[in-house]
PDB file of C-alpha atoms in Angstrom:
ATOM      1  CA  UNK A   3       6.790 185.012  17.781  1.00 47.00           C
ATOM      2  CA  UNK A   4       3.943 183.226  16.101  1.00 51.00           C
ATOM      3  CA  UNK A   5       1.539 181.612  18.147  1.00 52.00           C
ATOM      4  CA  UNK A   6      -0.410 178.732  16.557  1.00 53.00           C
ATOM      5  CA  UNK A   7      -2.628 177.838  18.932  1.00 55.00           C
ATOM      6  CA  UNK A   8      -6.245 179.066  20.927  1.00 54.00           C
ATOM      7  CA  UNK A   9      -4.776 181.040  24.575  1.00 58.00           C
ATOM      8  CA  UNK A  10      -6.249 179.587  27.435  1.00 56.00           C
ATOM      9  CA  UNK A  11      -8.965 182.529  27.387  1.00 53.00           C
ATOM     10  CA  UNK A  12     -10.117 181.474  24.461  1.00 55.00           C
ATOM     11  CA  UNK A  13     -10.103 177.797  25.325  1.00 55.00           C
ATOM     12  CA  UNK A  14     -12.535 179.075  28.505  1.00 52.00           C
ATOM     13  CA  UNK A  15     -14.440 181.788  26.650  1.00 56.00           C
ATOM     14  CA  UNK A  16     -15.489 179.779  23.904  1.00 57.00           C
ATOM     15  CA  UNK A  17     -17.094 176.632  26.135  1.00 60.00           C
ATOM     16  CA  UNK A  18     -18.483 179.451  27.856  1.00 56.00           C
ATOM     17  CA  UNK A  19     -20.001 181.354  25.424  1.00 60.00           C
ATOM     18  CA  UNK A  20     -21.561 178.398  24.194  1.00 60.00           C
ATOM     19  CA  UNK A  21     -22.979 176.655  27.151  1.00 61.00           C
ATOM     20  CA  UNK A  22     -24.729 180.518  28.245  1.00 57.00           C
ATOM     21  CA  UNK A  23     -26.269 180.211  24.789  1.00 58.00           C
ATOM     22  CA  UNK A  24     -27.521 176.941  25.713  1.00 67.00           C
ATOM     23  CA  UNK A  25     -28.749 177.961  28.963  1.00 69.00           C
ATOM     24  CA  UNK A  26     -30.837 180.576  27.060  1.00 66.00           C
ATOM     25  CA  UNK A  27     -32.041 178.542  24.925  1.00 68.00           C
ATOM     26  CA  UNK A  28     -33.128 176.287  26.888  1.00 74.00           C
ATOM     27  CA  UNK A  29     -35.007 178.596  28.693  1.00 74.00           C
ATOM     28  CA  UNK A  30     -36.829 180.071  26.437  1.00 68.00           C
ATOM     29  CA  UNK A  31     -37.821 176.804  25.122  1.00 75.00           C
ATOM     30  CA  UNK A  32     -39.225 176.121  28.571  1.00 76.00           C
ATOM     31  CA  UNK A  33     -41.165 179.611  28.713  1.00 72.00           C
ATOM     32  CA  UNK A  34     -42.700 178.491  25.455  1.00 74.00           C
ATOM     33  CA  UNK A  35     -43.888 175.205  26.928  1.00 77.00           C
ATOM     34  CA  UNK A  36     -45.044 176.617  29.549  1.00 81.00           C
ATOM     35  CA  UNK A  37     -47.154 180.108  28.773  1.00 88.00           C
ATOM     36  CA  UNK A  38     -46.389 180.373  24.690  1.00 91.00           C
ATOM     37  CA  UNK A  39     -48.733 183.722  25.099  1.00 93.00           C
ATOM     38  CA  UNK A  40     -46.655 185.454  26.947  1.00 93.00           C
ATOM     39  CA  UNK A  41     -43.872 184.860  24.317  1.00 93.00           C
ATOM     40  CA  UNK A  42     -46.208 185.957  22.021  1.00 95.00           C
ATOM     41  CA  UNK A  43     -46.675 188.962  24.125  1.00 96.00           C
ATOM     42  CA  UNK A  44     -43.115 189.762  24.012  1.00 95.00           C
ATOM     43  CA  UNK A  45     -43.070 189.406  20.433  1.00 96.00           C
ATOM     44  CA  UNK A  46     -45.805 191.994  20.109  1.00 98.00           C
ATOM     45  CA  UNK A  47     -43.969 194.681  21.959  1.00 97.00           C
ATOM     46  CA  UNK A  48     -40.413 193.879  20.221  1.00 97.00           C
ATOM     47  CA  UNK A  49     -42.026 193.295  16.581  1.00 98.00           C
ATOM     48  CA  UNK A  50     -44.305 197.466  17.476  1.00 98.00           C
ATOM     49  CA  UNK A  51     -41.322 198.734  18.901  1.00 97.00           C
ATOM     50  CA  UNK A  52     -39.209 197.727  15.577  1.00 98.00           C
ATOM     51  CA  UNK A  53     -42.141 199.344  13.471  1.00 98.00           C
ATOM     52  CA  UNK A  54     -42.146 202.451  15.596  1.00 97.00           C
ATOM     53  CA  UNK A  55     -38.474 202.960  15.375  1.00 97.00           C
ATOM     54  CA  UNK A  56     -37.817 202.138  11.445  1.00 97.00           C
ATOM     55  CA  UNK A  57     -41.608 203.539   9.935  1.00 96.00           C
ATOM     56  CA  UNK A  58     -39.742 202.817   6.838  1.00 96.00           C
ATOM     57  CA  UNK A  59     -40.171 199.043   6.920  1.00 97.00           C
ATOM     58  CA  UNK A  60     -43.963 200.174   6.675  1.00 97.00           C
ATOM     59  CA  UNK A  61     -43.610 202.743   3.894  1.00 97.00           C
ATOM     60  CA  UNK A  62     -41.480 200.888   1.700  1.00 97.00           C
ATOM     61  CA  UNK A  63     -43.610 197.994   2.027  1.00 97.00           C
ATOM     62  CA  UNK A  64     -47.209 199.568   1.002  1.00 97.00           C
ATOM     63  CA  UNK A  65     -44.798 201.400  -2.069  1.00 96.00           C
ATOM     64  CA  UNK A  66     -43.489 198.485  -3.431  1.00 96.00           C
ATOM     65  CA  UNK A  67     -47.458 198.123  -4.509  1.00 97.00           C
ATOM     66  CA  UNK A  68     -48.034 201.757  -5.577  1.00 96.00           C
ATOM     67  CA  UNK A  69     -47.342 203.198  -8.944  1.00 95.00           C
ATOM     68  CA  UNK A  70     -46.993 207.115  -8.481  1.00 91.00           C
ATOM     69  CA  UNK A  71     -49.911 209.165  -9.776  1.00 88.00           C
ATOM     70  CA  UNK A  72     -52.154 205.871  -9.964  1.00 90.00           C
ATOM     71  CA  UNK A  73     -52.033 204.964  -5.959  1.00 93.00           C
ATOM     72  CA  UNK A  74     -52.219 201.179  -5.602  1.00 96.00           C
ATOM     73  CA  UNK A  75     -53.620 199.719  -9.216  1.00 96.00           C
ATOM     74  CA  UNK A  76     -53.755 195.709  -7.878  1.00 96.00           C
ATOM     75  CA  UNK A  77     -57.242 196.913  -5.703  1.00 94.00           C
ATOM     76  CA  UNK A  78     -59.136 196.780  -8.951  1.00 94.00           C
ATOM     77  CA  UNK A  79     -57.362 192.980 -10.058  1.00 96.00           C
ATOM     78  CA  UNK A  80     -60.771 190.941 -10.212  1.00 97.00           C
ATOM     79  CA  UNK A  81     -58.129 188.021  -8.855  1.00 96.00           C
ATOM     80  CA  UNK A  82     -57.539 189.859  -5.919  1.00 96.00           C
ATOM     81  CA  UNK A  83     -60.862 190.921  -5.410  1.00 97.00           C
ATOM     82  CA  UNK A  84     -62.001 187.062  -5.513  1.00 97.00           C
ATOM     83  CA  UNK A  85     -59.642 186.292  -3.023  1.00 96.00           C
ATOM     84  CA  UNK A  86     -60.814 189.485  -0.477  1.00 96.00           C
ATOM     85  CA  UNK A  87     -64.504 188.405  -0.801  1.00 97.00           C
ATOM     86  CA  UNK A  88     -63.316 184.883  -0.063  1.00 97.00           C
ATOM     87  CA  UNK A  89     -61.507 185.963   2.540  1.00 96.00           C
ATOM     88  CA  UNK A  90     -64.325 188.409   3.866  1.00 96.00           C
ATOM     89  CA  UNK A  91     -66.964 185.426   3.596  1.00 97.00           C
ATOM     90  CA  UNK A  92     -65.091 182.640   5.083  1.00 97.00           C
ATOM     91  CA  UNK A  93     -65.862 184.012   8.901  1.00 96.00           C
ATOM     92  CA  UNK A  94     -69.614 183.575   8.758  1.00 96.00           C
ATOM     93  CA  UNK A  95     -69.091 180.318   6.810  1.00 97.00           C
ATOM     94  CA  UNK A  96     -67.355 179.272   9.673  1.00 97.00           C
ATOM     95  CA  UNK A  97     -69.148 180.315  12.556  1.00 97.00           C
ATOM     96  CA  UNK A  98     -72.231 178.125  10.915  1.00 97.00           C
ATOM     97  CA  UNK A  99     -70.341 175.069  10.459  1.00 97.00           C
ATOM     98  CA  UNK A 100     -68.895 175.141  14.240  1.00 97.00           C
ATOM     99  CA  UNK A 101     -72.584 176.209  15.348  1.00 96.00           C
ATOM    100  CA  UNK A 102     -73.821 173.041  13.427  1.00 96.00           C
ATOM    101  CA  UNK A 103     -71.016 171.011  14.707  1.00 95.00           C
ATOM    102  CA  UNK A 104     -71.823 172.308  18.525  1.00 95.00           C
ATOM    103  CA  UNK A 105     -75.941 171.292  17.687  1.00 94.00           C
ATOM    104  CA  UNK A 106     -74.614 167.528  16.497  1.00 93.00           C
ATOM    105  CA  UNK A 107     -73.195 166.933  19.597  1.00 93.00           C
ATOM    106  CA  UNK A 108     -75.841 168.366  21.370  1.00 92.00           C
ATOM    107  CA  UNK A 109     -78.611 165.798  19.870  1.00 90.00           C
ATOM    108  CA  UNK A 110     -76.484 162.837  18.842  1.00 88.00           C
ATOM    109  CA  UNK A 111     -73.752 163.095  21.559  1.00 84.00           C
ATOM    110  CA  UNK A 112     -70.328 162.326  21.207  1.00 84.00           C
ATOM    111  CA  UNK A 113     -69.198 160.811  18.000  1.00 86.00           C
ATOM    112  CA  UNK A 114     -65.589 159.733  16.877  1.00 82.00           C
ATOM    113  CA  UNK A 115     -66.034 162.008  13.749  1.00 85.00           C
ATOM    114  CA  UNK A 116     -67.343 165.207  15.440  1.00 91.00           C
ATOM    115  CA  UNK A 117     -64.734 167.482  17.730  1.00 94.00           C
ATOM    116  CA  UNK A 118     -65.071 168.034  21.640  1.00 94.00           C
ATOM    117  CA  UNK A 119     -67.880 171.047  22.154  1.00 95.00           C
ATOM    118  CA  UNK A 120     -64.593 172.522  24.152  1.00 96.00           C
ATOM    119  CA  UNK A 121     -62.530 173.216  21.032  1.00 96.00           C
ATOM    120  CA  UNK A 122     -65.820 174.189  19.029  1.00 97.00           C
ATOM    121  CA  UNK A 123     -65.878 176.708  21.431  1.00 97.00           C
ATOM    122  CA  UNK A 124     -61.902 177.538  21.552  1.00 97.00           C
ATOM    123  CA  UNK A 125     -62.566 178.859  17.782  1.00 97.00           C
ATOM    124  CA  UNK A 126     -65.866 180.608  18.452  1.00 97.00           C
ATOM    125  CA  UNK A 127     -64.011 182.544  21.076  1.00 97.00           C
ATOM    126  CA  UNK A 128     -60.827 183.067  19.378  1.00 98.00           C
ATOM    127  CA  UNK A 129     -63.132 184.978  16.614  1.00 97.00           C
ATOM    128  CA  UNK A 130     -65.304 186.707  18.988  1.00 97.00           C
ATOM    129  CA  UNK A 131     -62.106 187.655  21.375  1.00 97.00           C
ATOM    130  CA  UNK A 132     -59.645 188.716  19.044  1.00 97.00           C
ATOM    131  CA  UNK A 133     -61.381 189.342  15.825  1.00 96.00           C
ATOM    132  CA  UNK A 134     -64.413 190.923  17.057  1.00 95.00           C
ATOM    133  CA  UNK A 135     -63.437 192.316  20.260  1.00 96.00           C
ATOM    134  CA  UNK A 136     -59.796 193.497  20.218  1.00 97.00           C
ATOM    135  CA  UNK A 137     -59.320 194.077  16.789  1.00 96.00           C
ATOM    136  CA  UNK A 138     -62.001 195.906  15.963  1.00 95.00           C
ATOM    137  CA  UNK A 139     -61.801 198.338  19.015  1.00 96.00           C
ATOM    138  CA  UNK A 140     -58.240 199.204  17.717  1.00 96.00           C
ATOM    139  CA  UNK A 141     -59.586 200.237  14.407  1.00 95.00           C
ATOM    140  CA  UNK A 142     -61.975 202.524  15.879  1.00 94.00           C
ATOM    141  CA  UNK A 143     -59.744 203.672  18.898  1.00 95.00           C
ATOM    142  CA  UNK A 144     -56.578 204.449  17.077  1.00 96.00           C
ATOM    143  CA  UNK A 145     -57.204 206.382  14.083  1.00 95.00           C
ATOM    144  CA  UNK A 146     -54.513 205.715  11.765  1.00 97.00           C
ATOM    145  CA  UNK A 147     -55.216 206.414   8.327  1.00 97.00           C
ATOM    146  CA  UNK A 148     -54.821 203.925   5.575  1.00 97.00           C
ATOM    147  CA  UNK A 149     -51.435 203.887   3.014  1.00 97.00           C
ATOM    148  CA  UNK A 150     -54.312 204.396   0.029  1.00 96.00           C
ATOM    149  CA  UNK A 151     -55.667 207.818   2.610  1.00 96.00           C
ATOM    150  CA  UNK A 152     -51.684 208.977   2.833  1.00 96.00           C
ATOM    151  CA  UNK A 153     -49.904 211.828   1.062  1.00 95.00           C
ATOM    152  CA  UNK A 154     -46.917 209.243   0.654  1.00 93.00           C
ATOM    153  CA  UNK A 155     -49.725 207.828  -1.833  1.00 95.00           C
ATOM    154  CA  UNK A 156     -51.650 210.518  -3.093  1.00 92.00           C
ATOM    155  CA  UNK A 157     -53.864 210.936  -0.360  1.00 94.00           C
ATOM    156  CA  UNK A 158     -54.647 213.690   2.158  1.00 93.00           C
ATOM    157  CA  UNK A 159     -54.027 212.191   5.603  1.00 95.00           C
ATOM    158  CA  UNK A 160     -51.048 212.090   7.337  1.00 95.00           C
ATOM    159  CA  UNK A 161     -49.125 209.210   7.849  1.00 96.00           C
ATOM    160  CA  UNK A 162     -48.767 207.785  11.463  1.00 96.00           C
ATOM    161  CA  UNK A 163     -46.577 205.173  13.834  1.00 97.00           C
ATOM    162  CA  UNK A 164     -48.295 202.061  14.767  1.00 96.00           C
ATOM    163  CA  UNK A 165     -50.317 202.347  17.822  1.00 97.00           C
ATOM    164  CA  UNK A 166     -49.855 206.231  17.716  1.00 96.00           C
ATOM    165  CA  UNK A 167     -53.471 207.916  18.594  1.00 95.00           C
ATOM    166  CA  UNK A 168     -54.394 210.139  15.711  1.00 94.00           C
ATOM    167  CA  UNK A 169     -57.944 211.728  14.255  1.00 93.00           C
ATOM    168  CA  UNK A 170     -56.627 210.926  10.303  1.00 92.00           C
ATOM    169  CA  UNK A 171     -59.758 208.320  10.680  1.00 94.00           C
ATOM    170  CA  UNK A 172     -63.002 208.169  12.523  1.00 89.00           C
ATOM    171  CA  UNK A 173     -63.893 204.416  12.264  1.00 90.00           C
ATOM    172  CA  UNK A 174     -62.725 201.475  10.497  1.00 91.00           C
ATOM    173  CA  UNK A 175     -59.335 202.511  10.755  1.00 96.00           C
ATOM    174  CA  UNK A 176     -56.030 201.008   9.164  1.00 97.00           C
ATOM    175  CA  UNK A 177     -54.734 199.646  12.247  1.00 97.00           C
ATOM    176  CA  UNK A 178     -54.872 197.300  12.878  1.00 94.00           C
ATOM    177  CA  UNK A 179     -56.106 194.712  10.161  1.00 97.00           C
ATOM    178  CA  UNK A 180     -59.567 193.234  10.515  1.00 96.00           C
ATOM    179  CA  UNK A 181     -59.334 190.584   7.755  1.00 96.00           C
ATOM    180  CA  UNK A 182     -55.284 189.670   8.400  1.00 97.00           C
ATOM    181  CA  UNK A 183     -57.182 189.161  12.059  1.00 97.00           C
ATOM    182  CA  UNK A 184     -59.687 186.741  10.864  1.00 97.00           C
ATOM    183  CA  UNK A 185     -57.169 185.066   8.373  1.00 97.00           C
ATOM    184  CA  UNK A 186     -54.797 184.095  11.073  1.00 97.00           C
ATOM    185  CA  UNK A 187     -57.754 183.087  13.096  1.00 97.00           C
ATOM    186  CA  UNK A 188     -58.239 180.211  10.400  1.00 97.00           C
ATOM    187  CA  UNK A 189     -55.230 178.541  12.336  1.00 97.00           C
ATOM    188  CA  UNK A 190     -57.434 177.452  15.263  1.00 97.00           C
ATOM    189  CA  UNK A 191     -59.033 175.380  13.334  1.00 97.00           C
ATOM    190  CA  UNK A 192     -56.293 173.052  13.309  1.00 96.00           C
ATOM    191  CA  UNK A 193     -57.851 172.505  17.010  1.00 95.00           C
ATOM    192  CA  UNK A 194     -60.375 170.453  15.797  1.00 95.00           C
ATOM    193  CA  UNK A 195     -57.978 167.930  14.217  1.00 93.00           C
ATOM    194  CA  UNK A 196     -56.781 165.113  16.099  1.00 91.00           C
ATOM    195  CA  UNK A 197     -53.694 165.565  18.104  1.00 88.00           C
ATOM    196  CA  UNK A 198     -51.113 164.261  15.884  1.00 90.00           C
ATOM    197  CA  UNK A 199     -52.415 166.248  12.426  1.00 93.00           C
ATOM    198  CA  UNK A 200     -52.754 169.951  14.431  1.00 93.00           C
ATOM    199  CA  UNK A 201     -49.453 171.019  13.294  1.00 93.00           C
ATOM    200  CA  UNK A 202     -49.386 169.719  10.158  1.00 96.00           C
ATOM    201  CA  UNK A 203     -53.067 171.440   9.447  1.00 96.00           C
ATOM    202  CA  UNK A 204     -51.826 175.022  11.504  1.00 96.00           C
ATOM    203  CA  UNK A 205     -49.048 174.954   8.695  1.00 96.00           C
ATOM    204  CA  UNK A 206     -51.693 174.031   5.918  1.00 96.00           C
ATOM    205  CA  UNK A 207     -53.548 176.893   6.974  1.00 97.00           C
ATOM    206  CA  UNK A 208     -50.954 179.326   7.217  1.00 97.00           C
ATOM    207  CA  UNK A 209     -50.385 179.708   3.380  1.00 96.00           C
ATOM    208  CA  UNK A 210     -53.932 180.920   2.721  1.00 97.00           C
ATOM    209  CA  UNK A 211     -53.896 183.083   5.531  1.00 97.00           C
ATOM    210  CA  UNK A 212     -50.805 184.599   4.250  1.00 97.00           C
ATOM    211  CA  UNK A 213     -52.323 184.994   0.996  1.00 97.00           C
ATOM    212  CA  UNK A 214     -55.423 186.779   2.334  1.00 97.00           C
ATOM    213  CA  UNK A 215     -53.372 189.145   4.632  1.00 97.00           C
ATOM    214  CA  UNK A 216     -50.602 190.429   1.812  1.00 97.00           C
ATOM    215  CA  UNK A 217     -53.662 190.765  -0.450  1.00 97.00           C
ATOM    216  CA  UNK A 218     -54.653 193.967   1.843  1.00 96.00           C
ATOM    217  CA  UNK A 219     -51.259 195.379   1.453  1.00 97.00           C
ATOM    218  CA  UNK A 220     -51.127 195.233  -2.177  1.00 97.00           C
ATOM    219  CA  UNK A 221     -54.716 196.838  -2.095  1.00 96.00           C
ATOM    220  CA  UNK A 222     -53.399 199.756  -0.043  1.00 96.00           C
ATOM    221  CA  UNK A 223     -55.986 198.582   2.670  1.00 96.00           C
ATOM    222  CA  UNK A 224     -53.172 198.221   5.358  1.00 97.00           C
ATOM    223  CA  UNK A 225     -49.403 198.735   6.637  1.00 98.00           C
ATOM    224  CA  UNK A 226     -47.357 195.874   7.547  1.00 98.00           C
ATOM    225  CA  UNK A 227     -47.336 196.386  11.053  1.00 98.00           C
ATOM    226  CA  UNK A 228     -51.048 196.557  10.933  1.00 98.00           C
ATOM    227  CA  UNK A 229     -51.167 193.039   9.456  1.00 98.00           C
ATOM    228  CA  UNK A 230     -48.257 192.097  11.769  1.00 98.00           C
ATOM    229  CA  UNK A 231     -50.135 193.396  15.181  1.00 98.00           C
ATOM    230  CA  UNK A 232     -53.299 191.300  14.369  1.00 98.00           C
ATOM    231  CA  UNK A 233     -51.283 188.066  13.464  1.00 98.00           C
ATOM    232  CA  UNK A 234     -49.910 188.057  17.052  1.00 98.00           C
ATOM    233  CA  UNK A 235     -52.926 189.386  18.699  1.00 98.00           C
ATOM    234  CA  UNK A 236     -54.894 186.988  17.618  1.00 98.00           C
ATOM    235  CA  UNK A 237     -52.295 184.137  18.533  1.00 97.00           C
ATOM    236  CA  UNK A 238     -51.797 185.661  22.148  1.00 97.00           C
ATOM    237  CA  UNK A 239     -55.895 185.203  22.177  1.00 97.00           C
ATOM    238  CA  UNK A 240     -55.463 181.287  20.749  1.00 97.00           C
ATOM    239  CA  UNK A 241     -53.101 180.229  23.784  1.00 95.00           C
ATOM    240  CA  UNK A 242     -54.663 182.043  26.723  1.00 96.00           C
ATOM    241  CA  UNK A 243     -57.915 180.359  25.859  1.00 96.00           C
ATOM    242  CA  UNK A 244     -56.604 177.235  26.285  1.00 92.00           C
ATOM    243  CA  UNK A 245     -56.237 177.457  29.798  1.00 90.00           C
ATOM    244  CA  UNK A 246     -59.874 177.974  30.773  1.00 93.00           C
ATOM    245  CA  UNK A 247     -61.137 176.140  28.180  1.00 93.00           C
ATOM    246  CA  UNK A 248     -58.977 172.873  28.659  1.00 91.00           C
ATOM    247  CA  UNK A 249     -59.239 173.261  32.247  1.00 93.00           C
ATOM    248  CA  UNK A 250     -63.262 172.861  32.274  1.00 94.00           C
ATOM    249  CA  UNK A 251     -63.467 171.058  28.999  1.00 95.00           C
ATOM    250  CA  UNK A 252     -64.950 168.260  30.939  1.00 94.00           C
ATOM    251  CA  UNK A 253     -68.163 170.164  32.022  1.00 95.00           C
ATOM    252  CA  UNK A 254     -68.187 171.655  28.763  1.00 94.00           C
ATOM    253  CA  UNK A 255     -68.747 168.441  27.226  1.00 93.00           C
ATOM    254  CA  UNK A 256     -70.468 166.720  29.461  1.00 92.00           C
ATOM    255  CA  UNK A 257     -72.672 170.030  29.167  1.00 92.00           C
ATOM    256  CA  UNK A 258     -73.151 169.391  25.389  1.00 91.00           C
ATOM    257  CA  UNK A 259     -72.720 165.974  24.959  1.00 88.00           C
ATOM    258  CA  UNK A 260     -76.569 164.359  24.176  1.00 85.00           C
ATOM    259  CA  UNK A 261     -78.374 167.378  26.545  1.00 84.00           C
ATOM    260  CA  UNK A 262     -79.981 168.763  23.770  1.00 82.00           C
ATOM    261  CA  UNK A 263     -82.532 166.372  22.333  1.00 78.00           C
ATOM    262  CA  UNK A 264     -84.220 166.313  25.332  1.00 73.00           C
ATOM    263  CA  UNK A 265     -84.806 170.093  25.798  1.00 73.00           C
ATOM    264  CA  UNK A 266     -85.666 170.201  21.861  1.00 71.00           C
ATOM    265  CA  UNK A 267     -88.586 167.583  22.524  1.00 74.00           C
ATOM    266  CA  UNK A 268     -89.662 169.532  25.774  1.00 74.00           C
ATOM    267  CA  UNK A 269     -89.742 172.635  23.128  1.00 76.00           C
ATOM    268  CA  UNK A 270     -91.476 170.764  20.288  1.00 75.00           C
ATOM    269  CA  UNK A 271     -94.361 169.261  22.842  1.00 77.00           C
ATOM    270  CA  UNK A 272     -94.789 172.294  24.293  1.00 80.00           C
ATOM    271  CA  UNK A 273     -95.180 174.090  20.651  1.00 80.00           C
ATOM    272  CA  UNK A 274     -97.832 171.862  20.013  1.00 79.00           C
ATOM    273  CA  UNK A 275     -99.558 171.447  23.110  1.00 76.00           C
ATOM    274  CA  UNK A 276     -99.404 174.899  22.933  1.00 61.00           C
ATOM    275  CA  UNK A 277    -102.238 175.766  20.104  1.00 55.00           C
ATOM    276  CA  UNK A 278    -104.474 172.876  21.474  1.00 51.00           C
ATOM    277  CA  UNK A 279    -104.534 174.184  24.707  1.00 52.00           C
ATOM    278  CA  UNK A 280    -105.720 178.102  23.697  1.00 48.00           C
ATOM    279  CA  UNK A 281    -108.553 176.402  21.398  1.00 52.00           C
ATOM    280  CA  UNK A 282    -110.037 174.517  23.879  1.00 52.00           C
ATOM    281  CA  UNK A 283    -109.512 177.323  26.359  1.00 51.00           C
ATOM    282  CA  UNK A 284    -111.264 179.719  23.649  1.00 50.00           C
ATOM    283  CA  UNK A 285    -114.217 176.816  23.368  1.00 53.00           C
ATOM    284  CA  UNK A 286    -114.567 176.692  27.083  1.00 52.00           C
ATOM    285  CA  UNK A 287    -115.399 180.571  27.188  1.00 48.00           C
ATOM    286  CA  UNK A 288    -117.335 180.458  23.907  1.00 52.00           C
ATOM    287  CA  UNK A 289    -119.454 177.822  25.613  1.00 49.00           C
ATOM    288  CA  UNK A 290    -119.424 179.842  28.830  1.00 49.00           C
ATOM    289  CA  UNK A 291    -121.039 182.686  27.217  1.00 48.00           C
ATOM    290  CA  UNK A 292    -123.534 180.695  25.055  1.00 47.00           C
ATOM    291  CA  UNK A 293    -124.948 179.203  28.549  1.00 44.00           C
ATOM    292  CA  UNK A 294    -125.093 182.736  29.988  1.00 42.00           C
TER     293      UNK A 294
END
């Protein structure tokens, strides 16, 4: 007998199958609308737990930059080295323009061509939080060595899992990546565009950021993971900012906004009042004495 056509469990299993992938869909979607960092959380422990369970994703990755006997010859490209003091500069670059940005709106209030003082502050934090803060206690809390420090590479160290305590490295540590940290923190400043252009600049972004954070693998500076761990750490630290931040952005600005001209008059009278005031305190006692 030849049958021709679906069985009636397959005519049921099918529209099932695809309406519970729907369902899932659809709510994930809405747990991404909703609290996107917690996603991102998620993605954290499933993207470390892939890393810890295949350590060859991060081997063959740092090797595909090593030649054997010569460790990891693209560190000395004076390209590459360009890029990694661009890359290393562009965080204090930044910090000054968003400080000058916060002073403008502090004197001149707000202007149509300056952003909120709320989202200067969303990227100030993002770099202290995530950069500064989390970041940089994992690379002096876990230890792991770098790929250039490995015997995989012609090192001495011992190669280690991804958030796996070790004593390969006292401070500054491979994991995870500092500058892939501050490179992916470059996307926050798509917060300072207007609403419609903040994708479009988070994807402009993106490319250099890329660039800067493969440029440390090729140098044997850092595993994939580590790269991979800071990426999401620092975008769990973009969205739960926004929270506090948008909630209160009001005060903030209204804070900021024109509040600081006043105070930097106060400062400047007082600076000059200041001098004036001691020499004809210092004349009084001068003529004090004379009399006596």
């Amino acid at each position: 007998m030849i049958c021709t056509g679906l069985s009636d469990f397959d005519r049921v299993r099918r529209p099932a199958r695809g309406a519970l992938a729907d369902s899932l869909g659809s709510r994930l979607l809405a747990l991404w609308r909703q609290t996107p960092e917690i996603c991102l959380f998620l993605l954290l422990v499933l993207a470390s737990g892939l890393f810890i369970l295949f350590p060859h994703l991060d081997l063959a990755t740092s090797g595909f930059f090593a030649v054997p006997g010569e460790g990891f010859p693209l560190a000395g490209n004076e390209t590459l080295l360009a890029i990694r003091d661009l890359n290393r500069a562009l965080p204090g670059w930044i910090a000054v323009t968003l400080l000058l940005l916060l002073l403008a709106r502090g004197t001149l209030g707000a202007r149509r061509f300056l952003p909120a003082p709320h989202r200067i502050l969303h990227v100030l934090a993002v770099y202290a939080v995530a950069c500064l803060g989390i970041v940089h206690l994992l690379k002096n809390t876990i230890g792991r060595a770098r790929p250039e420090h490995i015997l995989a590479f012609g090192g001495d160290k011992v190669f280690t899992l991804p958030w796996e305590l070790s004593d390969a490295c006292r401070s500054n540590c491979s994991f995870s990546s500092g500058e892939a940290a501050s490179a992916m923190a470059m996307l926050a400043l798509a917060l300072l565009a207007p609403r419609g252009w903040r994708a479009l600049c988070a994807l402009a972004l993106a490319l250099p950021a890329t660039v800067f954070s493969v440029n440390r693998i090729a140098f044997g500076s850092h595993f994939l993971s580590d790269v991979v761990v800071s990426w999401l750490v620092v975008a769990i630290v973009i969205f739960a900012l926004r929270y506090p931040l948008t909630r209160y952005a009001v005060r903030i600005d209204g804070a900021v906004d024109g509040q600081w001209l006043g105070a930097l008059r106060d400062a400047r009278l007082r600076a000059t009042r200041g001098p004036s005031r001691a020499s004809s305190g210092a004349h009084g006692l001068s003529s004090r004495r004379s009399l006596s």
